[in-house]
Amino acid sequence: MLKTLKRFIRRLLWFLLIILTIGLLIPQNIQMPVTGATNADFNHQSFWYYPWGRSGTHKGVDIFAKKGTSIKSATTGLVLYSGQNDMGGNIALVLGPKWRFHYYAHMEDVEVKRFDWITKKDNIGTVGDSGNAKGKPAHLHYTIATFLPHFWRWDGSPQGWKKMFYMNPIPYIMN
Ligand SMILES: [Zn+2]
């Protein structure tokens, strides 16, 4: 009995390890999600900017564009959530390669549904000013978070330990 259980657990762990590894090996190939946006459309110092309202630090990048500009998926992935929250307004959360989460916020329209499988050719939605961007210039807030902690990125900045879970998206979206 115990032997069977041990064997089962061992097989389960191997299975999980293989799934995890496959995810890590998928290349990211991140693209600038806002159609037509250039390096001049975002502040290159805005990641982890402090102080930043209720969030404390800014855990992403804001890409400015005309309201209604289409937003393509930055990577291939699986939509985990699309809907609304207080701060983000109209949002979408996509699980992409390397077990990283891609978060799109302040959209005007959301054009994906939960469990949609999407590629970089698919529209996530359009740029807007929903959530706490109301009254500010329209922009996409874009965050990349990692499920596997990057311990070496922890530093002494405000909320510095959270850097284990947030990637700086700026190097990835430069064009
Ligand atoms: Zn933002």
Short mmCIF file of C-alpha atoms and ligand atoms in Angstrom, two decimals:
data_model
loop_
_atom_site.label_atom_id
_atom_site.label_comp_id
_atom_site.label_asym_id
_atom_site.label_seq_id
_atom_site.Cartn_x
_atom_site.Cartn_y
_atom_site.Cartn_z
CA MET A 1 0.00 0.00 0.00
CA LEU A 2 2.64 2.47 1.16
CA LYS A 3 4.87 1.31 -1.66
CA THR A 4 2.15 2.00 -4.25
CA LEU A 5 1.58 5.45 -2.79
CA LYS A 6 5.30 6.22 -2.85
CA ARG A 7 5.51 5.11 -6.45
CA PHE A 8 2.51 7.24 -7.33
CA ILE A 9 4.00 10.32 -5.67
CA ARG A 10 7.33 9.75 -7.40
CA ARG A 11 5.64 9.50 -10.78
CA LEU A 12 3.55 12.60 -10.09
CA LEU A 13 6.67 14.59 -9.18
CA TRP A 14 8.41 13.47 -12.35
CA PHE A 15 5.37 14.40 -14.38
CA LEU A 16 5.25 17.87 -12.79
CA LEU A 17 8.98 18.35 -13.33
CA ILE A 18 8.64 17.46 -17.01
CA ILE A 19 5.66 19.81 -17.50
CA LEU A 20 7.56 22.59 -15.70
CA THR A 21 10.65 22.03 -17.85
CA ILE A 22 8.68 22.00 -21.10
CA GLY A 23 7.14 25.35 -20.10
CA LEU A 24 10.59 26.78 -19.33
CA LEU A 25 11.94 25.71 -22.73
CA ILE A 26 9.26 27.43 -24.80
CA PRO A 27 10.84 30.62 -26.21
CA GLN A 28 9.11 33.85 -25.19
CA ASN A 29 9.63 36.05 -28.27
CA ILE A 30 7.80 38.95 -26.66
CA GLN A 31 6.52 41.67 -28.98
CA MET A 32 5.44 45.24 -28.22
CA PRO A 33 1.74 44.68 -27.56
CA VAL A 34 0.47 48.13 -28.56
CA THR A 35 0.13 48.37 -32.35
CA GLY A 36 2.40 51.02 -33.81
CA ALA A 37 3.96 52.04 -30.48
CA THR A 38 7.65 53.02 -30.42
CA ASN A 39 10.29 53.53 -27.73
CA ALA A 40 9.01 57.11 -27.38
CA ASP A 41 5.59 55.94 -26.18
CA PHE A 42 6.70 54.74 -22.74
CA ASN A 43 8.91 55.98 -19.94
CA HIS A 44 12.03 53.82 -19.78
CA GLN A 45 12.43 54.40 -16.02
CA SER A 46 8.85 53.63 -15.05
CA PHE A 47 9.36 50.03 -13.90
CA TRP A 48 9.46 49.90 -10.09
CA TYR A 49 8.96 53.65 -9.95
CA TYR A 50 8.26 54.74 -6.36
CA PRO A 51 5.99 56.14 -4.94
CA TRP A 52 3.20 54.94 -7.17
CA GLY A 53 -0.30 55.46 -5.69
CA ARG A 54 -1.99 52.53 -4.01
CA SER A 55 0.41 49.99 -5.54
CA GLY A 56 3.46 51.54 -3.82
CA THR A 57 5.75 50.72 -6.71
CA HIS A 58 4.93 50.52 -10.42
CA LYS A 59 5.11 46.86 -11.38
CA GLY A 60 5.04 47.25 -15.11
CA VAL A 61 5.19 49.73 -17.93
CA ASP A 62 2.62 52.19 -19.26
CA ILE A 63 2.48 52.39 -23.04
CA PHE A 64 0.65 55.48 -24.26
CA ALA A 65 -1.47 55.44 -27.42
CA LYS A 66 -4.68 56.85 -28.81
CA LYS A 67 -7.79 55.38 -27.21
CA GLY A 68 -9.01 52.46 -29.29
CA THR A 69 -5.56 51.45 -30.62
CA SER A 70 -5.46 47.68 -30.90
CA ILE A 71 -3.43 45.60 -28.46
CA LYS A 72 -1.94 42.34 -29.71
CA SER A 73 -0.86 39.57 -27.39
CA ALA A 74 2.82 40.02 -26.43
CA THR A 75 3.32 36.23 -26.52
CA THR A 76 1.55 33.01 -27.36
CA GLY A 77 -0.47 31.87 -24.37
CA LEU A 78 -3.57 30.81 -22.55
CA VAL A 79 -6.03 33.43 -21.28
CA LEU A 80 -6.55 32.76 -17.58
CA TYR A 81 -8.84 35.68 -16.88
CA SER A 82 -10.57 38.51 -18.66
CA GLY A 83 -12.88 40.93 -16.94
CA GLN A 84 -12.70 43.87 -14.55
CA ASN A 85 -10.98 44.90 -11.37
CA ASP A 86 -10.91 48.16 -9.39
CA MET A 87 -7.50 49.45 -10.27
CA GLY A 88 -6.92 47.82 -13.63
CA GLY A 89 -10.37 48.44 -15.11
CA ASN A 90 -10.83 46.15 -18.09
CA ILE A 91 -8.09 43.56 -17.83
CA ALA A 92 -6.77 40.31 -19.23
CA LEU A 93 -4.31 37.84 -17.71
CA VAL A 94 -2.47 35.46 -20.02
CA LEU A 95 -0.18 32.57 -19.11
CA GLY A 96 2.72 32.60 -21.53
CA PRO A 97 6.00 30.68 -22.04
CA LYS A 98 8.32 30.10 -19.04
CA TRP A 99 5.38 30.13 -16.60
CA ARG A 100 5.11 33.89 -16.86
CA PHE A 101 1.90 35.85 -16.53
CA HIS A 102 1.16 38.76 -18.84
CA TYR A 103 -1.24 41.33 -17.42
CA TYR A 104 -2.97 43.93 -19.60
CA ALA A 105 -4.90 46.74 -17.88
CA HIS A 106 -6.88 49.97 -18.43
CA MET A 107 -8.27 48.66 -21.71
CA GLU A 108 -11.29 50.14 -23.41
CA ASP A 109 -12.51 46.81 -24.81
CA VAL A 110 -11.35 43.29 -24.01
CA GLU A 111 -11.46 40.90 -26.95
CA VAL A 112 -10.42 37.61 -25.35
CA LYS A 113 -12.27 35.15 -23.14
CA ARG A 114 -11.04 32.86 -20.41
CA PHE A 115 -9.31 29.72 -21.75
CA ASP A 116 -8.81 31.19 -25.24
CA TRP A 117 -5.51 30.00 -26.70
CA ILE A 118 -3.95 33.04 -28.39
CA THR A 119 -0.94 33.90 -30.52
CA LYS A 120 0.85 37.18 -31.19
CA LYS A 121 -1.50 37.82 -34.11
CA ASP A 122 -4.55 37.92 -31.84
CA ASN A 123 -6.08 41.04 -30.36
CA ILE A 124 -6.25 41.23 -26.58
CA GLY A 125 -8.33 44.40 -26.68
CA THR A 126 -7.93 48.13 -27.22
CA VAL A 127 -6.11 50.92 -25.37
CA GLY A 128 -8.29 52.87 -22.94
CA ASP A 129 -8.41 54.67 -19.60
CA SER A 130 -10.49 52.26 -17.50
CA GLY A 131 -9.92 51.58 -13.79
CA ASN A 132 -7.70 54.06 -11.96
CA ALA A 133 -6.47 55.48 -15.29
CA LYS A 134 -9.77 57.37 -15.56
CA GLY A 135 -9.08 60.99 -16.49
CA LYS A 136 -5.45 60.25 -17.43
CA PRO A 137 -4.12 59.89 -20.97
CA ALA A 138 -5.11 56.52 -22.46
CA HIS A 139 -2.45 53.83 -22.04
CA LEU A 140 -1.89 50.12 -21.70
CA HIS A 141 -0.47 49.02 -18.37
CA TYR A 142 1.55 45.90 -19.10
CA THR A 143 3.08 43.65 -16.44
CA ILE A 144 5.08 40.43 -16.71
CA ALA A 145 5.03 38.30 -13.56
CA THR A 146 6.81 35.02 -12.96
CA PHE A 147 5.45 32.02 -11.09
CA LEU A 148 8.97 30.74 -10.41
CA PRO A 149 10.71 33.24 -8.08
CA HIS A 150 13.90 34.91 -9.32
CA PHE A 151 15.69 35.09 -5.96
CA TRP A 152 18.68 36.97 -7.35
CA ARG A 153 16.51 39.95 -8.28
CA TRP A 154 15.52 40.72 -4.65
CA ASP A 155 17.03 44.11 -3.68
CA GLY A 156 16.77 46.90 -1.14
CA SER A 157 14.34 49.11 -3.08
CA PRO A 158 10.79 49.64 -1.75
CA GLN A 159 8.97 46.27 -1.95
CA GLY A 160 12.27 44.94 -3.32
CA TRP A 161 11.42 41.33 -2.38
CA LYS A 162 8.52 41.41 -4.84
CA LYS A 163 11.04 41.84 -7.65
CA MET A 164 11.42 38.06 -7.44
CA PHE A 165 8.01 37.83 -9.05
CA TYR A 166 7.98 40.76 -11.48
CA MET A 167 10.05 41.10 -14.63
CA ASN A 168 11.00 44.44 -16.12
CA PRO A 169 9.05 44.38 -19.40
CA ILE A 170 10.94 47.32 -20.91
CA PRO A 171 13.90 45.44 -22.44
CA TYR A 172 11.44 43.04 -24.06
CA ILE A 173 9.27 45.66 -25.75
CA MET A 174 12.00 47.98 -27.06
CA ASN A 175 12.05 48.23 -30.80
ZN ZN B 1 0.92 51.35 -15.05
#
